[in-house]
PDB file of C-alpha atoms in Angstrom:
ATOM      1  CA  UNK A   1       6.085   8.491  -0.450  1.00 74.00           C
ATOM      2  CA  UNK A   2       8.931   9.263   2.280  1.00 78.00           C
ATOM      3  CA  UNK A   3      12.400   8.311   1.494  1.00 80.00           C
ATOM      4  CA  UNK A   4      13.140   5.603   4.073  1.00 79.00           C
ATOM      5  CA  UNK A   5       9.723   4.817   5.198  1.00 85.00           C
ATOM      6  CA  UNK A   6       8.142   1.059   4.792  1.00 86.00           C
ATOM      7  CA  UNK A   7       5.980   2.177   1.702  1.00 84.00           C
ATOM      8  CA  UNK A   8       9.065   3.258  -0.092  1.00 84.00           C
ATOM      9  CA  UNK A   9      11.043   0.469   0.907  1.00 87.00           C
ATOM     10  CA  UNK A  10       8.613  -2.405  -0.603  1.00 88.00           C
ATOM     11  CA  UNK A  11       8.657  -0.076  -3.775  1.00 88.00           C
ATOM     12  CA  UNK A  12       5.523   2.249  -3.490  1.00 89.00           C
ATOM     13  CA  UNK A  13       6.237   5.369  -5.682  1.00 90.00           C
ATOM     14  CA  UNK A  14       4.765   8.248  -6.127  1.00 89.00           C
ATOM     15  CA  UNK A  15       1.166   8.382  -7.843  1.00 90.00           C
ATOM     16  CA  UNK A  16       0.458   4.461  -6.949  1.00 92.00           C
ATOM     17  CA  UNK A  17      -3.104   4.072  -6.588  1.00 92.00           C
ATOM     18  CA  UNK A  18      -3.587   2.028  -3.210  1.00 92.00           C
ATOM     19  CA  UNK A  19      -6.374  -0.816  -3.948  1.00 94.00           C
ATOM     20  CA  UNK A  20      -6.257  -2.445  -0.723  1.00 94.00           C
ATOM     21  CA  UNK A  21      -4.325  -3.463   2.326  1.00 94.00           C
ATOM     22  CA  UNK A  22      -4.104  -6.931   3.589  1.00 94.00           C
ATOM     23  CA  UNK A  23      -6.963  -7.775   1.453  1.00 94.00           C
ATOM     24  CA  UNK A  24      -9.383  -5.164   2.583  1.00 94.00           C
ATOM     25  CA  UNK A  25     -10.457  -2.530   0.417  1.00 96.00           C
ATOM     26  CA  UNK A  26      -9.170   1.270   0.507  1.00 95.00           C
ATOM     27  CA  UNK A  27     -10.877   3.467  -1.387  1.00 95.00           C
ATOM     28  CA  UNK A  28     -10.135   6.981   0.215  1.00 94.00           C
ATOM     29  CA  UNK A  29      -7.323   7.849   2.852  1.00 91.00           C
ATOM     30  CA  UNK A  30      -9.767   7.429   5.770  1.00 94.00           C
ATOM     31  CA  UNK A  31     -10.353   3.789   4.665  1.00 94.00           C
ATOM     32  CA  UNK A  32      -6.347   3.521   4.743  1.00 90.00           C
ATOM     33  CA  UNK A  33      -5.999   5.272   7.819  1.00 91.00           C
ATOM     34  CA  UNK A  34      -8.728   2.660   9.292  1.00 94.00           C
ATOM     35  CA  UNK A  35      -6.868  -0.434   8.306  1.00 93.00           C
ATOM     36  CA  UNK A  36      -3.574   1.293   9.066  1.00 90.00           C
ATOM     37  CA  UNK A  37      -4.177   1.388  12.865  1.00 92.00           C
ATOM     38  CA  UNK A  38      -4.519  -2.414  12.533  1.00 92.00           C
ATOM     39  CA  UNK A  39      -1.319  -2.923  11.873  1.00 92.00           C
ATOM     40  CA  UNK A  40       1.413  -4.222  14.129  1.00 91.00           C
ATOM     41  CA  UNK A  41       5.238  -4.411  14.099  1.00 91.00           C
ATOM     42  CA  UNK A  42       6.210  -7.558  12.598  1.00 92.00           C
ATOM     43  CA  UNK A  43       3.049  -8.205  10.759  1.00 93.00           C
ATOM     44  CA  UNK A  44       2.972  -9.456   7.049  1.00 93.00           C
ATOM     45  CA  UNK A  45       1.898  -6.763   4.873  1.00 93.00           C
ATOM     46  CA  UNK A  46       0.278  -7.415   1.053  1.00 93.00           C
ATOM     47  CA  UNK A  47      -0.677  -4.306  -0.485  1.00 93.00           C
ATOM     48  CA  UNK A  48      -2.541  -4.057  -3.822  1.00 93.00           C
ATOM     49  CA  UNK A  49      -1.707  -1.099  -6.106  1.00 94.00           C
ATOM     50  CA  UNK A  50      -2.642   0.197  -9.365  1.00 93.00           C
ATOM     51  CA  UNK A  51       0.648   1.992 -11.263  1.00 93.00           C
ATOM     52  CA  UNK A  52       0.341   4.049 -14.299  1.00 88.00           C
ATOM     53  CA  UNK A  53       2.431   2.670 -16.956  1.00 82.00           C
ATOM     54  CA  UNK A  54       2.006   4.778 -20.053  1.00 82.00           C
ATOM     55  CA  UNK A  55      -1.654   5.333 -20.618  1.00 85.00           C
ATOM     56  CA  UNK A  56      -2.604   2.569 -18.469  1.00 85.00           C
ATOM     57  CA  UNK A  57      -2.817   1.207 -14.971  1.00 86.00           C
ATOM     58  CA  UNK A  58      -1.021  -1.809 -14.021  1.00 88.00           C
ATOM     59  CA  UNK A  59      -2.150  -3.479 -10.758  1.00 89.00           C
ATOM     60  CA  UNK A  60       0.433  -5.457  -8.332  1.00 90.00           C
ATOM     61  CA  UNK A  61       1.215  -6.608  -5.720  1.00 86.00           C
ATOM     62  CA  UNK A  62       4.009  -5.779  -2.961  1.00 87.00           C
ATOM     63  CA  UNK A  63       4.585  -7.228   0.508  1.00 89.00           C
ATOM     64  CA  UNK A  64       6.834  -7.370   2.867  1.00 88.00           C
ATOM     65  CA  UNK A  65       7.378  -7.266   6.793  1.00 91.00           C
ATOM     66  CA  UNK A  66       6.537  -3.986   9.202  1.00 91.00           C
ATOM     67  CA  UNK A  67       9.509  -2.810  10.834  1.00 85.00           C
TER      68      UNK A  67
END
């Protein structure tokens, strides 16, 4: 995660586990990269991660608007 970049600003950390992005499914960084050129300035975005907390995975959600 980069210091200052929209991911780190809506709370992403490092080792998050992205499940999907605007409701559609990433499951490898080409699937991210796919839905990623979707996006648009202004746009809503709802992203779906799992975070380890301890020995297990907690799933969430964080959203916010792009830049």
């Amino acid at each position: 995660v980069v210091p200052e970049a929209f991911a780190a600003e809506i709370s992403v950390q490092t080792g998050d586990i992205i499940l999907s992005v605007n409701h559609h499914p990433v499951s490898n960084v080409d699937d991210f990269r796919q839905v990623q050129t979707t996006l648009r300035s202004g746009q809503d975005v709802l992203l779906l991660v799992a975070r380890q907390a301890g020995r297990t995975f907690a799933t969430m959600f964080l959203a916010d608007t792009l830049p």
